[in-house]
Amino acid sequence: MMEALLGIPNVHVLSLEEDKAGLRVVVETKEESALCPSCSQPAVPAGRRLVELDSAKPFFGRALHLTWRTRGWSCSNRAYSTGMFFEPADWPFSEG
């Protein structure tokens, strides 16, 4: 349900807290596979990093801060590997 309210498809909401600054939400994507953007070979999971995002618009009258646990990937083609890459997001947030 939170996915629909936030307008962010294909995520797990891991936590939701409210404080004086507004709402703080931690999410991670549901994707379990990816292809290397350079060679189109299957990629393997390579950890996660935190990306801090802030909503440009209020969320039900409150500021919204989103922490996205973005998944990193490595190309499985060792001969061609371009290193680690991270999943992109096309969400209505800006890096905070």
PDB file of C-alpha atoms in Angstrom:
ATOM      1  CA  MET A   1       0.000   0.000   0.000  1.00  0.00           C
ATOM      2  CA  MET A   2       2.852   2.414   0.806  1.00  0.00           C
ATOM      3  CA  GLU A   3       4.211   1.880  -2.711  1.00  0.00           C
ATOM      4  CA  ALA A   4       0.992   3.268  -4.151  1.00  0.00           C
ATOM      5  CA  LEU A   5       0.871   6.186  -1.699  1.00  0.00           C
ATOM      6  CA  LEU A   6       4.486   7.128  -2.395  1.00  0.00           C
ATOM      7  CA  GLY A   7       4.081   6.708  -6.145  1.00  0.00           C
ATOM      8  CA  ILE A   8       7.151   4.453  -6.282  1.00  0.00           C
ATOM      9  CA  PRO A   9       6.586   1.112  -7.995  1.00  0.00           C
ATOM     10  CA  ASN A  10       8.391  -2.131  -7.241  1.00  0.00           C
ATOM     11  CA  VAL A  11       9.824  -1.345  -3.786  1.00  0.00           C
ATOM     12  CA  HIS A  12       9.702  -2.832  -0.311  1.00  0.00           C
ATOM     13  CA  VAL A  13       9.047  -0.249   2.402  1.00  0.00           C
ATOM     14  CA  LEU A  14      11.427  -1.255   5.200  1.00  0.00           C
ATOM     15  CA  SER A  15      10.545   1.424   7.729  1.00  0.00           C
ATOM     16  CA  LEU A  16       8.438   4.526   8.191  1.00  0.00           C
ATOM     17  CA  GLU A  17       8.989   7.058  10.962  1.00  0.00           C
ATOM     18  CA  GLU A  18       7.627  10.490  11.711  1.00  0.00           C
ATOM     19  CA  ASP A  19       9.566  13.215  13.498  1.00  0.00           C
ATOM     20  CA  LYS A  20       9.630  17.035  13.651  1.00  0.00           C
ATOM     21  CA  ALA A  21      11.243  17.186  10.201  1.00  0.00           C
ATOM     22  CA  GLY A  22       8.467  15.113   8.571  1.00  0.00           C
ATOM     23  CA  LEU A  23       8.241  11.536   7.373  1.00  0.00           C
ATOM     24  CA  ARG A  24      11.304   9.332   6.951  1.00  0.00           C
ATOM     25  CA  VAL A  25      10.890   6.268   4.769  1.00  0.00           C
ATOM     26  CA  VAL A  26      13.470   3.559   3.997  1.00  0.00           C
ATOM     27  CA  VAL A  27      12.911   1.510   0.823  1.00  0.00           C
ATOM     28  CA  GLU A  28      14.711  -0.990  -1.352  1.00  0.00           C
ATOM     29  CA  THR A  29      13.755  -2.229  -4.790  1.00  0.00           C
ATOM     30  CA  LYS A  30      12.370  -5.695  -5.410  1.00  0.00           C
ATOM     31  CA  GLU A  31      14.572  -6.359  -8.465  1.00  0.00           C
ATOM     32  CA  GLU A  32      16.471  -9.621  -8.210  1.00  0.00           C
ATOM     33  CA  SER A  33      18.197  -9.567 -11.581  1.00  0.00           C
ATOM     34  CA  ALA A  34      19.874  -7.063 -13.870  1.00  0.00           C
ATOM     35  CA  LEU A  35      21.844  -6.905 -17.087  1.00  0.00           C
ATOM     36  CA  CYS A  36      25.137  -5.071 -17.530  1.00  0.00           C
ATOM     37  CA  PRO A  37      24.355  -1.760 -19.278  1.00  0.00           C
ATOM     38  CA  SER A  38      27.522  -2.096 -21.389  1.00  0.00           C
ATOM     39  CA  CYS A  39      27.453  -5.705 -22.628  1.00  0.00           C
ATOM     40  CA  SER A  40      23.943  -6.940 -21.696  1.00  0.00           C
ATOM     41  CA  GLN A  41      25.326  -9.963 -19.830  1.00  0.00           C
ATOM     42  CA  PRO A  42      23.633 -11.038 -16.577  1.00  0.00           C
ATOM     43  CA  ALA A  43      24.904  -9.168 -13.526  1.00  0.00           C
ATOM     44  CA  VAL A  44      25.416 -10.484 -10.001  1.00  0.00           C
ATOM     45  CA  PRO A  45      24.397  -8.632  -6.817  1.00  0.00           C
ATOM     46  CA  ALA A  46      27.263  -6.626  -5.307  1.00  0.00           C
ATOM     47  CA  GLY A  47      25.853  -5.075  -2.149  1.00  0.00           C
ATOM     48  CA  ARG A  48      23.822  -1.964  -1.526  1.00  0.00           C
ATOM     49  CA  ARG A  49      24.456   1.712  -0.856  1.00  0.00           C
ATOM     50  CA  LEU A  50      22.259   4.320   0.755  1.00  0.00           C
ATOM     51  CA  VAL A  51      20.932   7.169  -1.380  1.00  0.00           C
ATOM     52  CA  GLU A  52      19.237  10.008   0.487  1.00  0.00           C
ATOM     53  CA  LEU A  53      16.355  11.626  -1.396  1.00  0.00           C
ATOM     54  CA  ASP A  54      13.943  14.439  -0.567  1.00  0.00           C
ATOM     55  CA  SER A  55      10.513  14.931  -2.073  1.00  0.00           C
ATOM     56  CA  ALA A  56       9.990  18.129  -4.025  1.00  0.00           C
ATOM     57  CA  LYS A  57       6.359  18.163  -2.853  1.00  0.00           C
ATOM     58  CA  PRO A  58       4.853  17.688   0.604  1.00  0.00           C
ATOM     59  CA  PHE A  59       3.451  14.251   1.389  1.00  0.00           C
ATOM     60  CA  PHE A  60       0.057  14.672   3.072  1.00  0.00           C
ATOM     61  CA  GLY A  61       1.207  18.109   4.255  1.00  0.00           C
ATOM     62  CA  ARG A  62       4.569  16.919   5.626  1.00  0.00           C
ATOM     63  CA  ALA A  63       8.108  16.891   4.284  1.00  0.00           C
ATOM     64  CA  LEU A  64       9.165  13.469   3.012  1.00  0.00           C
ATOM     65  CA  HIS A  65      12.721  12.144   3.262  1.00  0.00           C
ATOM     66  CA  LEU A  66      13.445   8.863   1.502  1.00  0.00           C
ATOM     67  CA  THR A  67      16.425   6.597   2.123  1.00  0.00           C
ATOM     68  CA  TRP A  68      16.815   4.205  -0.786  1.00  0.00           C
ATOM     69  CA  ARG A  69      18.937   1.097  -0.299  1.00  0.00           C
ATOM     70  CA  THR A  70      19.959   0.904  -3.957  1.00  0.00           C
ATOM     71  CA  ARG A  71      21.341  -2.413  -5.181  1.00  0.00           C
ATOM     72  CA  GLY A  72      24.775  -2.577  -6.750  1.00  0.00           C
ATOM     73  CA  TRP A  73      25.584  -5.046  -9.520  1.00  0.00           C
ATOM     74  CA  SER A  74      28.738  -6.432 -11.136  1.00  0.00           C
ATOM     75  CA  CYS A  75      28.940  -7.747 -14.665  1.00  0.00           C
ATOM     76  CA  SER A  76      29.300 -11.539 -14.749  1.00  0.00           C
ATOM     77  CA  ASN A  77      31.494 -11.342 -17.860  1.00  0.00           C
ATOM     78  CA  ARG A  78      34.922 -11.046 -16.227  1.00  0.00           C
ATOM     79  CA  ALA A  79      36.656 -10.362 -19.546  1.00  0.00           C
ATOM     80  CA  TYR A  80      34.429  -7.363 -20.180  1.00  0.00           C
ATOM     81  CA  SER A  81      33.579  -6.228 -16.686  1.00  0.00           C
ATOM     82  CA  THR A  82      33.128  -2.472 -16.365  1.00  0.00           C
ATOM     83  CA  GLY A  83      32.980  -2.662 -12.589  1.00  0.00           C
ATOM     84  CA  MET A  84      30.041  -2.040 -10.339  1.00  0.00           C
ATOM     85  CA  PHE A  85      26.898  -0.218 -11.416  1.00  0.00           C
ATOM     86  CA  PHE A  86      23.781   0.715  -9.463  1.00  0.00           C
ATOM     87  CA  GLU A  87      20.130   0.447 -10.344  1.00  0.00           C
ATOM     88  CA  PRO A  88      18.607   3.705 -11.612  1.00  0.00           C
ATOM     89  CA  ALA A  89      15.470   5.388 -10.294  1.00  0.00           C
ATOM     90  CA  ASP A  90      12.951   7.527 -12.097  1.00  0.00           C
ATOM     91  CA  TRP A  91      11.174   8.833  -9.036  1.00  0.00           C
ATOM     92  CA  PRO A  92       9.876  12.338  -8.146  1.00  0.00           C
ATOM     93  CA  PHE A  93      12.674  12.938  -5.619  1.00  0.00           C
ATOM     94  CA  SER A  94      15.950  14.854  -5.591  1.00  0.00           C
ATOM     95  CA  GLU A  95      19.157  13.793  -3.866  1.00  0.00           C
ATOM     96  CA  GLY A  96      19.293  15.333  -0.416  1.00  0.00           C
TER      97      GLY A  96
END
